[in-house]
Coordinates of C-alpha atoms in Angstrom, one line a residue:
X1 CA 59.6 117.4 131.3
X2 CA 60.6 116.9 134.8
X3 CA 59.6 120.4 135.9
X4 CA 56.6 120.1 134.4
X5 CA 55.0 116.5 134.2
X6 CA 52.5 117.5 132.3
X7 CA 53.8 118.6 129.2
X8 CA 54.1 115.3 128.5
X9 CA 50.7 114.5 127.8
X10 CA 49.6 117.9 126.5
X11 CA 50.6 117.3 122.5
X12 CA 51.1 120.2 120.1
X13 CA 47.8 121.9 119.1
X14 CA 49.1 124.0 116.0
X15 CA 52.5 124.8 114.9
X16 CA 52.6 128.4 114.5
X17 CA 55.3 129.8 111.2
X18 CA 55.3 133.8 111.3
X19 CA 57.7 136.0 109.7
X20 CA 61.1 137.2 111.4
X21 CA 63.0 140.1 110.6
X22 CA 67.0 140.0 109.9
X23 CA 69.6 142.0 109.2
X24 CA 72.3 142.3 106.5
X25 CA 75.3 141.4 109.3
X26 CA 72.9 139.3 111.8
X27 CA 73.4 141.7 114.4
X28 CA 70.3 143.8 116.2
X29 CA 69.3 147.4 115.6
X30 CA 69.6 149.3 118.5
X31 CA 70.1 153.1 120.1
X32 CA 69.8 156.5 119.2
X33 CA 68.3 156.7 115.8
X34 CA 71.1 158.9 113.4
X35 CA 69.4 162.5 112.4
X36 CA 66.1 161.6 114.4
X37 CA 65.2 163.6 117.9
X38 CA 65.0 161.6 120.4
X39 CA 64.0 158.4 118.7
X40 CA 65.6 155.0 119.8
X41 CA 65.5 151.7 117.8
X42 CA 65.2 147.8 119.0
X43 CA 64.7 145.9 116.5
X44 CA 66.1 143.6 114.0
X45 CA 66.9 140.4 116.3
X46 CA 67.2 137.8 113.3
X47 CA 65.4 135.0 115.3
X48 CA 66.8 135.9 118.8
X49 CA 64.4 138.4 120.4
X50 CA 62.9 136.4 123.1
X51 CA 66.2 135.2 124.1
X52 CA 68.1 138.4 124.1
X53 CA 64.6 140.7 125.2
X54 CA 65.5 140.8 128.2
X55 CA 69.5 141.7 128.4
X56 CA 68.2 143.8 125.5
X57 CA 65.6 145.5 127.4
X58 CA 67.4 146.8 129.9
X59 CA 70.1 148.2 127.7
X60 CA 67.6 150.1 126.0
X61 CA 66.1 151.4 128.9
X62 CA 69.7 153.0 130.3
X63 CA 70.5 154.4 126.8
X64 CA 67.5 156.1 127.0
X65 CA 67.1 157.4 130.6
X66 CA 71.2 158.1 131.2
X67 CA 71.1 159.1 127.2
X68 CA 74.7 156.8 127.1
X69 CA 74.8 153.4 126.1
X70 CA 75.4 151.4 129.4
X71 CA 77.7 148.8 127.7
X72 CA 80.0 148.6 124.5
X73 CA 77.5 147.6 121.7
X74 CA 78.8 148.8 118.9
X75 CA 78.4 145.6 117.0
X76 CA 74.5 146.3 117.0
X77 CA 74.5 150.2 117.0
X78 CA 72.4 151.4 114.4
X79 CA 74.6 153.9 113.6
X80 CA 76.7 151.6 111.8
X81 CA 74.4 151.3 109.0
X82 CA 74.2 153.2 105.8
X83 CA 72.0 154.0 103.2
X84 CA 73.1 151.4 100.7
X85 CA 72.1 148.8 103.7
X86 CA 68.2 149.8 102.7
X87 CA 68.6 148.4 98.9
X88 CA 66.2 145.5 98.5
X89 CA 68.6 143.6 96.3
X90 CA 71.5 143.8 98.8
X91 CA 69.4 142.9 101.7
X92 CA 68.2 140.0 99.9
X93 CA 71.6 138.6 99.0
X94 CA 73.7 139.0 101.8
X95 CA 70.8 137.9 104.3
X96 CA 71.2 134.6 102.6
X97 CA 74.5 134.6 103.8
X98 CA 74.8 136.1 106.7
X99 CA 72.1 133.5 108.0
X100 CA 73.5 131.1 106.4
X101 CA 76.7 131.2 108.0
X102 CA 75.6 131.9 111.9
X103 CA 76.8 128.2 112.9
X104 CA 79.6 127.4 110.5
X105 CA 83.3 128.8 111.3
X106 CA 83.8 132.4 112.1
X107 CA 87.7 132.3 110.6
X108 CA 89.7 135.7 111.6
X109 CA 89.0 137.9 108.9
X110 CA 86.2 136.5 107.4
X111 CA 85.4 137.9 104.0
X112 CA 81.5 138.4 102.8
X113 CA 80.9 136.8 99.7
X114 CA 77.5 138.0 98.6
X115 CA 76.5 141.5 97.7
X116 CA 79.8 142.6 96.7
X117 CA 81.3 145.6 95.2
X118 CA 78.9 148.1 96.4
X119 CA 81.3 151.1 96.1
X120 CA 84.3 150.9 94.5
X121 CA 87.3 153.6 94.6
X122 CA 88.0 155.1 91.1
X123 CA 91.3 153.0 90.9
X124 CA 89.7 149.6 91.7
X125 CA 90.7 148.3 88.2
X126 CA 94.3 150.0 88.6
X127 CA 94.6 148.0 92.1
X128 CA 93.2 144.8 90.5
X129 CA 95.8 145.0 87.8
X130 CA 98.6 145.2 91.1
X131 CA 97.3 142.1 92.2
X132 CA 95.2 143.4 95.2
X133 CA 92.6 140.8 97.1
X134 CA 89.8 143.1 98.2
X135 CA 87.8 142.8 101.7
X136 CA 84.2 144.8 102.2
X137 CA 84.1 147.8 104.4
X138 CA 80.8 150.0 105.0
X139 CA 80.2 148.8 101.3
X140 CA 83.7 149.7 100.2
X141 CA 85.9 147.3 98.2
X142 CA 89.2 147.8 100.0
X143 CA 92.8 146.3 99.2
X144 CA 93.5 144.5 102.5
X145 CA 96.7 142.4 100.8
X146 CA 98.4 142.0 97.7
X147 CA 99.4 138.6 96.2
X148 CA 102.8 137.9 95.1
X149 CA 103.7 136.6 91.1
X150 CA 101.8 133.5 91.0
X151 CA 99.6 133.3 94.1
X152 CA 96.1 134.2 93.8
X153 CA 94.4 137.1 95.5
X154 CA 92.0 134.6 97.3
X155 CA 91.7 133.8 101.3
X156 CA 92.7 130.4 102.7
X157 CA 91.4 131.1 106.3
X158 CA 93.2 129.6 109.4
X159 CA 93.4 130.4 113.3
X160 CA 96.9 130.9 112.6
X161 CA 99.2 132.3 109.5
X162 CA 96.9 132.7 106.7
X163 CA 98.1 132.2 103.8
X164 CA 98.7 136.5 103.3
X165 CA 100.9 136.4 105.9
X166 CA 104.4 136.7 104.0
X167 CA 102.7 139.6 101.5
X168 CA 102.0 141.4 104.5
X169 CA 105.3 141.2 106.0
X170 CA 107.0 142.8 102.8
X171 CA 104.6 144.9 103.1
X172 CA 105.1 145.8 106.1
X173 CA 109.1 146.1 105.7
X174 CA 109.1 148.0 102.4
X175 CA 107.0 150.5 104.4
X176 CA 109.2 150.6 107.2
X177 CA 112.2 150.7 105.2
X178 CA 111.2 152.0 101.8
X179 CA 107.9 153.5 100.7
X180 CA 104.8 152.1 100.5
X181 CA 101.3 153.3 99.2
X182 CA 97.7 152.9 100.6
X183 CA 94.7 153.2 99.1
X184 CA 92.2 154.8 101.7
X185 CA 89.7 156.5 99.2
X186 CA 87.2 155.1 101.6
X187 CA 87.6 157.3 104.9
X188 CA 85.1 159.1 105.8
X189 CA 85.6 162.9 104.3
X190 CA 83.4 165.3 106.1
X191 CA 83.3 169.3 105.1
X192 CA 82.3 171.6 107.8
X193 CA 81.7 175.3 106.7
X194 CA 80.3 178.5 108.0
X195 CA 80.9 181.2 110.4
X196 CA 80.5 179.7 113.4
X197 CA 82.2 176.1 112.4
X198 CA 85.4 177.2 114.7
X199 CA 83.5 178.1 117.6
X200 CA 81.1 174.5 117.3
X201 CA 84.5 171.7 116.6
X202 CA 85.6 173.5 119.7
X203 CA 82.6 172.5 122.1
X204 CA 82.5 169.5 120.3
X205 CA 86.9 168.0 120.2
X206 CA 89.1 167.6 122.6
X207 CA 91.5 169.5 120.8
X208 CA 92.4 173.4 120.1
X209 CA 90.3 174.5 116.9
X210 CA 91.1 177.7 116.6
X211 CA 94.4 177.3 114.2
X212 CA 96.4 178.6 111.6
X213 CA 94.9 177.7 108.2
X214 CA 96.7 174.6 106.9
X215 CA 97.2 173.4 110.1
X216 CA 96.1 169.6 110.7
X217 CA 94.9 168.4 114.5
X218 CA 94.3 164.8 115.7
X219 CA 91.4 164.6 118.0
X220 CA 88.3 162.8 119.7
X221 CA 84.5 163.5 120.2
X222 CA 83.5 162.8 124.0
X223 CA 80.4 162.1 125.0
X224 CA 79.5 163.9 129.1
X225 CA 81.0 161.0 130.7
X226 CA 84.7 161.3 128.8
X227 CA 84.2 158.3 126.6
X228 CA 85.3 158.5 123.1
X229 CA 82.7 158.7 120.0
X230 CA 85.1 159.4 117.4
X231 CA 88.6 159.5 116.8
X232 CA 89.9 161.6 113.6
X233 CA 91.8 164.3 112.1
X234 CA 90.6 168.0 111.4
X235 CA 92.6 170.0 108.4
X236 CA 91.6 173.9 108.6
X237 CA 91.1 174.5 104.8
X238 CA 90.3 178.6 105.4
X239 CA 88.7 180.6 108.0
X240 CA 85.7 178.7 108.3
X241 CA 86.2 175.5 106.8
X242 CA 87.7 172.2 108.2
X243 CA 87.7 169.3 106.4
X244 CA 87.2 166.2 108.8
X245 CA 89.0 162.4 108.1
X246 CA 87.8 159.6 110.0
X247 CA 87.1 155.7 109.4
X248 CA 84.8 154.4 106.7
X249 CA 82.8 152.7 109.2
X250 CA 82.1 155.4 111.2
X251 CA 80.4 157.8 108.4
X252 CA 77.1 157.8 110.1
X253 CA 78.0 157.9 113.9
X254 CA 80.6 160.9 113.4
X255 CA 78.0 162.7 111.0
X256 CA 75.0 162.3 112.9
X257 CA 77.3 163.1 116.4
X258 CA 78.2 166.5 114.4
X259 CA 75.0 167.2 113.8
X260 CA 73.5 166.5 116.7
X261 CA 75.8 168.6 118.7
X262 CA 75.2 171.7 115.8
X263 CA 73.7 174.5 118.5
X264 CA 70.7 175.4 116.3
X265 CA 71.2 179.5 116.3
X266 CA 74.5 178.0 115.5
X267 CA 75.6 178.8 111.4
X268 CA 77.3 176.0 110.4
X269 CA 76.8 173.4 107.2
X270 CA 78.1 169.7 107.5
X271 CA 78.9 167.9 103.9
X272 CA 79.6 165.1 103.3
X273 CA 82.7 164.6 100.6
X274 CA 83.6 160.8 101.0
X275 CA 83.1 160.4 97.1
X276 CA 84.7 163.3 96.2
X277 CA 87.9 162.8 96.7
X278 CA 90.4 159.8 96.0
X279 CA 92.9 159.3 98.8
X280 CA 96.5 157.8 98.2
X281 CA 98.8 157.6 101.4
X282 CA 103.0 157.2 100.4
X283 CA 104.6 156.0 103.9
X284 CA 107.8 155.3 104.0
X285 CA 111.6 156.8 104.3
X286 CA 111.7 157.3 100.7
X287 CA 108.4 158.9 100.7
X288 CA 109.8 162.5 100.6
X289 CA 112.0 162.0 98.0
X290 CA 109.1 159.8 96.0
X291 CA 107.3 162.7 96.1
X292 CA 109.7 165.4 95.4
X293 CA 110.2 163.7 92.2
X294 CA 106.6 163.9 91.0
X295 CA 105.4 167.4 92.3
X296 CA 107.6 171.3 92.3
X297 CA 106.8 171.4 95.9
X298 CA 109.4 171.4 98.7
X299 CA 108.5 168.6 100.9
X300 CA 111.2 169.1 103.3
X301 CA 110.5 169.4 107.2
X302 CA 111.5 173.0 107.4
X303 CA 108.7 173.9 104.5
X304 CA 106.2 171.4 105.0
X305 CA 106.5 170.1 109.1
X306 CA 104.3 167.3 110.0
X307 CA 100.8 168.1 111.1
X308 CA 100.5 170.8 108.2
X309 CA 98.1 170.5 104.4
X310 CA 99.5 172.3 101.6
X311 CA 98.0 172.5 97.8
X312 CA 100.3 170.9 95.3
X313 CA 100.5 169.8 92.0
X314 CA 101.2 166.3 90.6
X315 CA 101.6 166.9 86.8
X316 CA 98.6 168.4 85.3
X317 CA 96.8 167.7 88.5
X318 CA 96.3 169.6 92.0
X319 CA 95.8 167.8 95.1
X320 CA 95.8 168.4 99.0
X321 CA 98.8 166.7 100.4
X322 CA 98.4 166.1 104.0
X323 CA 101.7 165.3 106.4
X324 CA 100.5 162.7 108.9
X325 CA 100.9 159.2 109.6
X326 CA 99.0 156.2 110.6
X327 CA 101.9 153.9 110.1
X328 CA 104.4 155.4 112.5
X329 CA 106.9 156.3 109.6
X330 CA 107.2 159.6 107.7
X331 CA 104.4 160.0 104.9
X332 CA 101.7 162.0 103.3
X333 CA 98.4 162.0 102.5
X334 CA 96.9 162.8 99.2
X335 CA 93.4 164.2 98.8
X336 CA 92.7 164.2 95.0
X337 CA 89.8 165.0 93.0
X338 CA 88.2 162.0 92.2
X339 CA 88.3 162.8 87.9
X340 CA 92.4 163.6 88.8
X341 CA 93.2 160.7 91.0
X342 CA 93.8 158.2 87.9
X343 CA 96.7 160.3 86.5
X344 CA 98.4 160.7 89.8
X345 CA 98.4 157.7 90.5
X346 CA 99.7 156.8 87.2
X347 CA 102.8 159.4 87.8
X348 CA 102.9 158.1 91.1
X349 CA 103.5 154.5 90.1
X350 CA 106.2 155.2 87.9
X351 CA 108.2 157.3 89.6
X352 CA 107.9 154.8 92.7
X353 CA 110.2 152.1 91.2
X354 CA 113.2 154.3 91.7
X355 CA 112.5 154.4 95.1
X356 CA 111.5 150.9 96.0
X357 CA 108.0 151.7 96.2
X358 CA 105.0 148.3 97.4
X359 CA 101.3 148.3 97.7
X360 CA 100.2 148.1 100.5
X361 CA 96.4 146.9 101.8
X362 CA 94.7 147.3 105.1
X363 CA 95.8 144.6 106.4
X364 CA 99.9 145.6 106.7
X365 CA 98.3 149.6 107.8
X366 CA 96.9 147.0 110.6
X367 CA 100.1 145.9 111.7
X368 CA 101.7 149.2 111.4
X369 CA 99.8 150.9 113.5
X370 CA 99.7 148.2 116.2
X371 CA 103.4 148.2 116.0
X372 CA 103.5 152.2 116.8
X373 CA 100.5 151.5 119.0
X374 CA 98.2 153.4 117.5
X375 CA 94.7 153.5 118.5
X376 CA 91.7 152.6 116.2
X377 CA 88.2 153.6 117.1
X378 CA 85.6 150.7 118.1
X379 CA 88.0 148.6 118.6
X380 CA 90.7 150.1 121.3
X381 CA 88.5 152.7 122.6
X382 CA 84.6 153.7 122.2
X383 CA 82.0 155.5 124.4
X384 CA 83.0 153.3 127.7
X385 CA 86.4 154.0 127.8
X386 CA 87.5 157.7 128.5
X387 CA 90.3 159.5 126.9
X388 CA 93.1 159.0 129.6
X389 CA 92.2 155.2 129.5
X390 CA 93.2 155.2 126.2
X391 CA 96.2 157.0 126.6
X392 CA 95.0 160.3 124.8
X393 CA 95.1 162.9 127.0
X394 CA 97.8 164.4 125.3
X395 CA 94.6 166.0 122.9
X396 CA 93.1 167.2 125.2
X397 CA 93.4 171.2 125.4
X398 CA 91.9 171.6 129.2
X399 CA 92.0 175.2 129.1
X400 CA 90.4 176.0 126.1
X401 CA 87.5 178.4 126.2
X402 CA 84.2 177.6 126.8
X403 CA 86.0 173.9 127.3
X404 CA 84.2 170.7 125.5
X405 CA 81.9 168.3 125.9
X406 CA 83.2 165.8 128.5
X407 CA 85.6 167.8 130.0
X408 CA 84.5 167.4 133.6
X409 CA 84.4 164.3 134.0
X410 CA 88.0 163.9 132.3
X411 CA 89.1 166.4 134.9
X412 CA 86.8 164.6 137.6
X413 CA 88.6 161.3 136.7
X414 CA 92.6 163.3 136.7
X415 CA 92.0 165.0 139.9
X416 CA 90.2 162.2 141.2
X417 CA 93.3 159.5 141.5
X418 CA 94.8 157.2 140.0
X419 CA 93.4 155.4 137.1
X420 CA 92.0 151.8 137.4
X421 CA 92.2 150.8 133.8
X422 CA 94.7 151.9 131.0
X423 CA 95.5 151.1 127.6
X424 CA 98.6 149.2 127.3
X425 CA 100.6 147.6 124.6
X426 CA 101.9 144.2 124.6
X427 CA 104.6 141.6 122.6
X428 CA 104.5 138.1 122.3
X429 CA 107.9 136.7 123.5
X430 CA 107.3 133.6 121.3
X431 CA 107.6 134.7 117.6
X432 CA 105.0 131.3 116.2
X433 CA 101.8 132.6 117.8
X434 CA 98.7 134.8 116.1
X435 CA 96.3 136.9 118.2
X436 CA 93.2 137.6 117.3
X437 CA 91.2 140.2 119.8
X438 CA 89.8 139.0 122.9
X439 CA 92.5 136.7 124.2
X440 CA 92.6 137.3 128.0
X441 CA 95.1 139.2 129.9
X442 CA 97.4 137.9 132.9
X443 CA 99.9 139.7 135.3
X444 CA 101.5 137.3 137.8
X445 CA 98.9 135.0 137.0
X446 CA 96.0 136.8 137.1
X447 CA 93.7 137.8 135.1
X448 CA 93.5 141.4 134.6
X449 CA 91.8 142.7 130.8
X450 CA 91.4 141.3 127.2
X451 CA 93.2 142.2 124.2
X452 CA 91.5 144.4 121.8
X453 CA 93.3 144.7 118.4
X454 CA 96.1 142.4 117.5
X455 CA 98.7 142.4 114.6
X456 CA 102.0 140.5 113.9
X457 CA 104.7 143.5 114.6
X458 CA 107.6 142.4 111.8
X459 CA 110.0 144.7 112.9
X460 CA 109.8 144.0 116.5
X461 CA 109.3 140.0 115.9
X462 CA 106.2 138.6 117.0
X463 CA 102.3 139.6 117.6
X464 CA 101.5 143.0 119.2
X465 CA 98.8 143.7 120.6
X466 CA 96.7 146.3 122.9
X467 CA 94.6 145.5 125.9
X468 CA 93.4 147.4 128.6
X469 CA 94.9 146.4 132.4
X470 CA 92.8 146.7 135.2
X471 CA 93.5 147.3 139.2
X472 CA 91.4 148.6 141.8
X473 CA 94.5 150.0 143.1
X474 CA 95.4 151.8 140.6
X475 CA 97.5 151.4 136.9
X476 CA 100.7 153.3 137.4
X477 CA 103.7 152.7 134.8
X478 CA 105.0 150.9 138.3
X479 CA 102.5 148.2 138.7
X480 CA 102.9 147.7 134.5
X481 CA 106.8 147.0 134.3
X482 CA 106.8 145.0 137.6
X483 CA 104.4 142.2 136.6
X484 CA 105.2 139.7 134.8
X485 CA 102.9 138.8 132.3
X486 CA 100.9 136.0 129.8
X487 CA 98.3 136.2 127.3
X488 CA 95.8 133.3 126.4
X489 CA 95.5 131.8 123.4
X490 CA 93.9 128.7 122.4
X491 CA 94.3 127.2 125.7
X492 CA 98.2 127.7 125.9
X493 CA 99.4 130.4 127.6
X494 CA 102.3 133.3 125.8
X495 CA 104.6 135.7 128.0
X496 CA 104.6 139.0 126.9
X497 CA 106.5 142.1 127.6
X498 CA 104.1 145.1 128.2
X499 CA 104.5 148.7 128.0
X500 CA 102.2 152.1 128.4
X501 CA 105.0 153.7 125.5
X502 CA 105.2 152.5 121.7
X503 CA 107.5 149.6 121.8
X504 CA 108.6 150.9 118.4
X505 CA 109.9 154.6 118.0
X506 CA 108.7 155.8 121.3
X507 CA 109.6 159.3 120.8
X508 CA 108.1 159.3 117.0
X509 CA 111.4 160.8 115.5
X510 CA 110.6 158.8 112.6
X511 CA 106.9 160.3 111.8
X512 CA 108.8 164.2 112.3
X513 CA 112.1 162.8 110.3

């Protein structure tokens, strides 16, 4: 009123109540529509689209003149919608909550409560009946813990320990020391088929396509500048067939990436077989001999090496069993037809308690795979950061024919000097503290990144996390081992050794065990 005087006499003529559009998480709609040519979406801004216009605005108008989004927005990407997001009756109910909650406590692993149990793997009951407490990914019901006898699978939310903290850490340690088995049904299962599929996942990955059948390679999507837009595994099934793995979450960004990156002379079909396949992970020591007890096939590393797929049977079943692991211990993956995947895990179960076999949920997968420092997609790396930021240029096969897309500016950026920003892992000296993401970054007192992805490390003693370092100058292993630094956390400040190598297993011996 003291800008402008004469407000204060003016009054209110009408008060004007119009209709506002909102979305099922309360984020905006934005970018490159999925399967659409060159249409781009902003819209969706659940009572904040004069405030956020103009930031908004110009976001839009880089996306759609460079074709790259000019800042990490994945949060409001439409690509993170699915289908099931379009049903009235979930729209309806989870928009009451989703509102509902904007101003009240956003607790660490926040659960929704509405509109619930839109897909459910075929052994929801059978995980139920184990005790799990499911959490809600791209619709998915998904074991993230497992109570113990006589705790209920409920969340008490805190800042700090919740109260799953002690199921995860035997989780955690019966993984590490034992076996353990994850129910991932919900990764994203793409089939790519045709002719021509060997020559397209070559233009489009980092990695070598062109191998052996049976052979399995980890690998990213670049977009022209070198950032990552998808981080997953490819299995060649036969001559032209691959079978791609990536995270639930991602179904419509990695689909839609495929397809638009599809040459169109170019023969090649892209399915997608999420539902079609049940998917139990065994991690763990014991895992070889859990499954050598269960199936006729030699699971030893001279006949079945990590990084390879084989066909086995599991009683009357068949099933593809995939060695990898996202856990940094020895393991398998089991791709099972979804009408099969009941009895196997049935015969799976059993023969488990001879070998010390746990649940496990998402939550202790979490923690393993910040232990090993693994990456995770949208959270430690997306379109922004390039693949030697985020310490993956190991994929990368730079002399592949016909090379891939972002390849120049990856070798622009390794011919060009040092890097200014890496990936880098780091441990809490004091064992009390959680991280959560975010929490700033110090070397010698100051500040130099964020932390991205957090998880309390059992076997090394305290919270992990990863966080990129920055320096004009330069990130060299040097300038990393010489600082000394600190990590924020609810105003108090933590010392923390840091490292560009996983602080646990650094040569993986126990992955190729």
């Amino acid at each position: 009123m003291g800008r402008l005087p004469i407000l204060l006499d003016t009054g209110i003529r009408q008060l004007f109540c119009g209709p506002e559009s909102f979305t099922p998480d309360h984020n905006y709609l934005m970018g490159r529509a999925p399967f659409k040519e060159n249409l781009y979406v902003a819209c969706g801004f659940n009572s904040l689209g004069i405030l956020s216009g103009g930031g908004a605005g110009n976001v839009m108008a880089q996306w759609i003149n460079d074709g790259i989004q000019p800042m990490d927005i994945w949060d409001v990407d439409i690509r993170r919608v699915q289908p099931f997001h379009n049903n009235k009756s979930f729209v309806v109910d989870r928009i009451y909550e989703s509102l509902g909650i904007a101003y009240q406590m956003h607790w660490p692993n926040r659960q929704w409560d509405s509109a619930r149990n839109v897909k459910q793997s075929i052994l929801h009951d059978r995980l139920a009946a184990a005790g799990a407490c499911f959490g809600e990914s791209a619709g998915w019901e998904r074991p993230n813990w497992y109570a113990l006898a006589g705790q209920k699978a409920e969340y008490e939310y805190d800042f700090g320990r919740q109260n799953w903290f002690d199921n995860n850490r035997e989780e955690h340690v019966a993984v590490r020391e034992a076996v353990g088995v994850f129910e991932q049904s919900s990764f994203t299962k793409l089939l790519i088929q045709g002719r021509d599929t060997c020559s397209v996942l070559n233009q489009i990955a980092t990695a070598e396509m062109d191998v052996m059948i049976g052979k399995v390679v980890y690998t990213q999507f670049l977009n022209r500048c070198g950032g990552v837009e998808a981080d997953l595994t490819v299995t060649r099934l036969a001559q032209d067939c691959y079978l791609l793995v990536t995270a639930a979450f991602t179904q419509t960004h990695v689909h839609a990436w495929i397809h638009e990156n599809i040459p169109v002379d170019a023969f090649c079909l892209v399915t997608d077989v999420t539902g079609s396949y049940a998917m139990l992970s065994v991690q763990g020591p014991n895992s070889r001999a859990l499954l050598s007890s269960i199936s006729s096939t030699d699971f030893s590393n001279t006949h079945f090496p990590f990084g390879t797929m084989k066909n086995v049977e599991i009683g009357y079943q068949n099933a593809m069993a995939i060695r990898l692991s996202y856990t940094g211990e020895l393991g398998w993956e089991l791709y099972i037809p979804t009408e099969m995947a009941l009895p196997v895990y049935d015969q799976l179960i059993a023969s488990g308690k001879e070998h010390g076999l746990k649940h496990c949920g998402y939550h202790t997968l979490n923690t393993l795979r910040i232990e090993k420092a693994y990456r995770e997609w949208a959270h430690d790396m997306g379109p922004l950061e390039t693949l030697l930021e985020a310490g993956l240029g190991f994929t990368a096969a730079w002399d592949k024919a016909g090379g891939f897309i972002g390849r120049d500016a990856l070798v622009a950026q390794r011919d060009g000097g040092l890097l200014k920003r890496r990936l880098v892992q780091f441990l809490l000296d004091d064992p009390e503290p959680i991280l959560a993401r975010n929490e700033s970054i110090l070397r010698d007192g100051e500040r130099v990144g964020y932390t991205m992805s957090s998880g309390y490390a059992h076997t090394l003693g305290a919270c992990a996390a990863l966080g990129y370092v920055n320096h004009e100058d330069g990130v060299t292993p040097d300038f990393i081992t010489e600082g000394s630094y600190t990590i924020e956390q609810a105003n108090r400040s933590y010392s923390a050794r840091a490292s560009l190598i996983p602080m646990y297993d650094p040569k993986s011996i126990r992955t190729r065990s």
